[in-house]
């Protein structure tokens, strides 16, 4: 959590997302968690933590960034956008961690997520 705009050094306001579209069948706590496991040097350990970004825009999802701009990110790994289960909210018997080794989409989100200052 950043107390002021100038605290955002790594990755910086133009590369730190604040909001994103989340899949309708994965909405649980009202947030979308980017699991940082494997970041930055162990991509074989990347995983989802139950939350998936949306892919409503032709296999892409919307992101807004701390500097005020927004982007649509097209997903390149099929594991990022499995079929949506209609009329379903998250059932907590789902696995908490969903391994997705070397997922370039997770790495993209990790590079643009908040993290502790070194």
Coordinates of C-alpha atoms in Angstrom, one line a residue, residues 31-101:
X31 CA -10.7 -7.8 -5.1
X32 CA -8.4 -9.7 -7.6
X33 CA -5.2 -11.0 -6.1
X34 CA -2.1 -11.3 -8.2
X35 CA 0.0 -14.1 -6.7
X36 CA 3.7 -12.9 -6.7
X37 CA 5.0 -16.5 -6.1
X38 CA 7.9 -17.1 -8.5
X39 CA 8.5 -13.4 -9.1
X40 CA 10.9 -12.3 -10.5
X41 CA 13.3 -15.2 -11.2
X42 CA 11.3 -18.4 -10.9
X43 CA 8.7 -18.3 -13.6
X44 CA 8.2 -22.1 -13.4
X45 CA 6.4 -21.4 -10.0
X46 CA 3.8 -18.9 -11.3
X47 CA 0.3 -19.7 -10.2
X48 CA -3.2 -18.2 -9.8
X49 CA -4.6 -17.7 -6.3
X50 CA -8.2 -18.5 -7.2
X51 CA -8.7 -15.1 -8.9
X52 CA -8.6 -14.8 -12.7
X53 CA -8.7 -11.6 -14.8
X54 CA -11.6 -11.2 -17.2
X55 CA -11.3 -12.0 -20.8
X56 CA -14.5 -10.3 -22.1
X57 CA -12.8 -8.3 -24.8
X58 CA -11.9 -11.1 -27.3
X59 CA -9.6 -12.9 -24.8
X60 CA -8.4 -9.7 -23.2
X61 CA -9.1 -7.8 -20.0
X62 CA -9.1 -4.1 -19.0
X63 CA -6.6 -2.5 -16.5
X64 CA -6.5 1.0 -15.1
X65 CA -3.2 2.3 -13.8
X66 CA -2.1 4.6 -11.0
X67 CA -1.2 7.4 -13.4
X68 CA -4.8 7.4 -14.8
X69 CA -4.3 5.6 -18.1
X70 CA -6.0 2.3 -19.0
X71 CA -5.1 -0.6 -21.2
X72 CA -6.7 -3.7 -22.7
X73 CA -4.3 -6.7 -22.3
X74 CA -4.8 -9.6 -24.6
X75 CA -4.0 -12.9 -22.9
X76 CA -1.5 -15.1 -24.7
X77 CA -1.7 -18.2 -22.4
X78 CA -4.9 -20.3 -22.7
X79 CA -4.7 -21.1 -18.9
X80 CA -5.5 -17.4 -18.2
X81 CA -8.9 -17.6 -19.8
X82 CA -10.6 -21.0 -19.3
X83 CA -14.3 -21.2 -20.1
X84 CA -16.5 -19.1 -17.7
X85 CA -19.0 -21.2 -15.7
X86 CA -22.3 -19.2 -16.0
X87 CA -24.5 -18.5 -12.9
X88 CA -21.8 -19.6 -10.5
X89 CA -19.8 -17.7 -7.9
X90 CA -16.7 -19.0 -6.4
X91 CA -17.2 -22.2 -4.4
X92 CA -14.5 -22.4 -1.7
X93 CA -13.8 -26.0 -2.4
X94 CA -12.0 -24.8 -5.5
X95 CA -8.2 -25.1 -5.1
X96 CA -6.7 -22.1 -3.4
X97 CA -3.6 -22.2 -5.6
X98 CA -3.8 -23.1 -9.3
X99 CA -0.3 -23.8 -10.7
X100 CA 0.3 -22.2 -14.1
X101 CA 4.1 -22.6 -14.6

